Amino acid sequence: MKTYKVVQFTPKLAGGVFSNTGEPIGTQVENAIREQAAAGWEFVSYQTVHALVNPGCLASLLGRKAEVVYYDVMIFSK
């Protein structure tokens, strides 16, 4: 029987006025996969999941509606 692990992943770029710099997103993904592999996990997939986020009390009173927020996750198994 396999065990699964889901890791939230948000690549980051250092923004500038005229460009985005920093470690390339592909390298960040590779590093995250290598880190989990070193702990014995095998990469399965990279997915985007969504969550419906309801506003808090004050935001609701001010007319804010529920919104869908998207998250990137990496799925591993062992």
mmCIF file of C-alpha atoms in Angstrom:
data_model
loop_
_atom_site.group_PDB
_atom_site.id
_atom_site.type_symbol
_atom_site.label_atom_id
_atom_site.label_comp_id
_atom_site.label_asym_id
_atom_site.label_seq_id
_atom_site.Cartn_x
_atom_site.Cartn_y
_atom_site.Cartn_z
ATOM 1 C CA MET A 1 0.000 0.000 0.000
ATOM 2 C CA LYS A 2 1.352 3.424 -0.970
ATOM 3 C CA THR A 3 1.488 6.475 1.249
ATOM 4 C CA TYR A 4 0.976 9.887 -0.320
ATOM 5 C CA LYS A 5 2.242 13.323 0.614
ATOM 6 C CA VAL A 6 0.955 16.620 -0.808
ATOM 7 C CA VAL A 7 3.231 19.649 -0.585
ATOM 8 C CA GLN A 8 1.999 23.156 -1.358
ATOM 9 C CA PHE A 9 4.436 24.827 -3.742
ATOM 10 C CA THR A 10 4.643 28.477 -4.710
ATOM 11 C CA PRO A 11 7.548 29.408 -6.968
ATOM 12 C CA LYS A 12 9.019 32.832 -6.242
ATOM 13 C CA LEU A 13 10.654 35.397 -8.481
ATOM 14 C CA ALA A 14 12.373 38.556 -7.295
ATOM 15 C CA GLY A 15 10.433 41.295 -9.074
ATOM 16 C CA GLY A 16 11.940 44.441 -10.412
ATOM 17 C CA VAL A 17 10.595 47.450 -12.227
ATOM 18 C CA PHE A 18 11.489 46.120 -15.667
ATOM 19 C CA SER A 19 11.958 42.379 -15.174
ATOM 20 C CA ASN A 20 11.539 39.343 -12.969
ATOM 21 C CA THR A 21 14.761 37.835 -11.752
ATOM 22 C CA GLY A 22 15.854 35.111 -9.418
ATOM 23 C CA GLU A 23 16.102 31.363 -9.587
ATOM 24 C CA PRO A 24 14.180 30.023 -12.626
ATOM 25 C CA ILE A 25 10.882 28.350 -11.761
ATOM 26 C CA GLY A 26 12.007 25.084 -13.367
ATOM 27 C CA THR A 27 15.013 24.992 -11.062
ATOM 28 C CA GLN A 28 12.796 25.647 -8.042
ATOM 29 C CA VAL A 29 10.546 22.723 -9.023
ATOM 30 C CA GLU A 30 13.566 20.446 -9.549
ATOM 31 C CA ASN A 31 14.981 21.413 -6.146
ATOM 32 C CA ALA A 32 11.656 20.700 -4.430
ATOM 33 C CA ILE A 33 11.488 17.271 -6.104
ATOM 34 C CA ARG A 34 15.112 16.491 -5.155
ATOM 35 C CA GLU A 35 14.474 17.538 -1.540
ATOM 36 C CA GLN A 36 11.526 15.145 -1.221
ATOM 37 C CA ALA A 37 13.416 12.378 -3.070
ATOM 38 C CA ALA A 38 16.239 12.659 -0.537
ATOM 39 C CA ALA A 39 13.623 11.945 2.149
ATOM 40 C CA GLY A 40 12.477 8.823 0.269
ATOM 41 C CA TRP A 41 9.469 10.256 -1.591
ATOM 42 C CA GLU A 42 8.814 9.636 -5.303
ATOM 43 C CA PHE A 43 7.368 12.455 -7.402
ATOM 44 C CA VAL A 44 3.883 11.670 -8.776
ATOM 45 C CA SER A 45 2.502 14.936 -10.200
ATOM 46 C CA TYR A 46 2.233 18.716 -10.062
ATOM 47 C CA GLN A 47 -1.348 19.947 -9.823
ATOM 48 C CA THR A 48 -3.344 23.118 -9.318
ATOM 49 C CA VAL A 49 -6.149 22.873 -6.790
ATOM 50 C CA HIS A 50 -8.717 25.472 -5.880
ATOM 51 C CA ALA A 51 -10.421 26.415 -2.637
ATOM 52 C CA LEU A 52 -13.533 28.485 -2.047
ATOM 53 C CA VAL A 53 -12.626 31.111 0.554
ATOM 54 C CA ASN A 54 -15.510 32.765 2.380
ATOM 55 C CA PRO A 55 -15.023 36.318 3.623
ATOM 56 C CA GLY A 56 -14.636 36.994 7.328
ATOM 57 C CA CYS A 57 -17.256 38.807 9.377
ATOM 58 C CA LEU A 58 -16.114 42.366 8.627
ATOM 59 C CA ALA A 59 -15.428 41.702 4.937
ATOM 60 C CA SER A 60 -18.859 40.088 4.630
ATOM 61 C CA LEU A 61 -20.505 43.146 6.169
ATOM 62 C CA LEU A 62 -18.669 45.292 3.638
ATOM 63 C CA GLY A 63 -20.132 43.217 0.797
ATOM 64 C CA ARG A 64 -17.205 41.000 -0.042
ATOM 65 C CA LYS A 65 -18.185 37.706 -1.643
ATOM 66 C CA ALA A 66 -16.601 34.274 -1.521
ATOM 67 C CA GLU A 67 -13.723 33.879 -3.945
ATOM 68 C CA VAL A 68 -11.855 30.977 -5.482
ATOM 69 C CA VAL A 69 -8.140 30.840 -4.669
ATOM 70 C CA TYR A 70 -5.754 28.603 -6.613
ATOM 71 C CA TYR A 71 -2.816 26.696 -5.131
ATOM 72 C CA ASP A 72 -0.070 24.649 -6.768
ATOM 73 C CA VAL A 73 0.721 21.358 -5.073
ATOM 74 C CA MET A 74 3.223 18.591 -5.668
ATOM 75 C CA ILE A 75 2.163 15.018 -4.974
ATOM 76 C CA PHE A 76 4.643 12.381 -3.819
ATOM 77 C CA SER A 77 4.346 8.723 -2.849
ATOM 78 C CA LYS A 78 6.345 6.001 -1.143
#
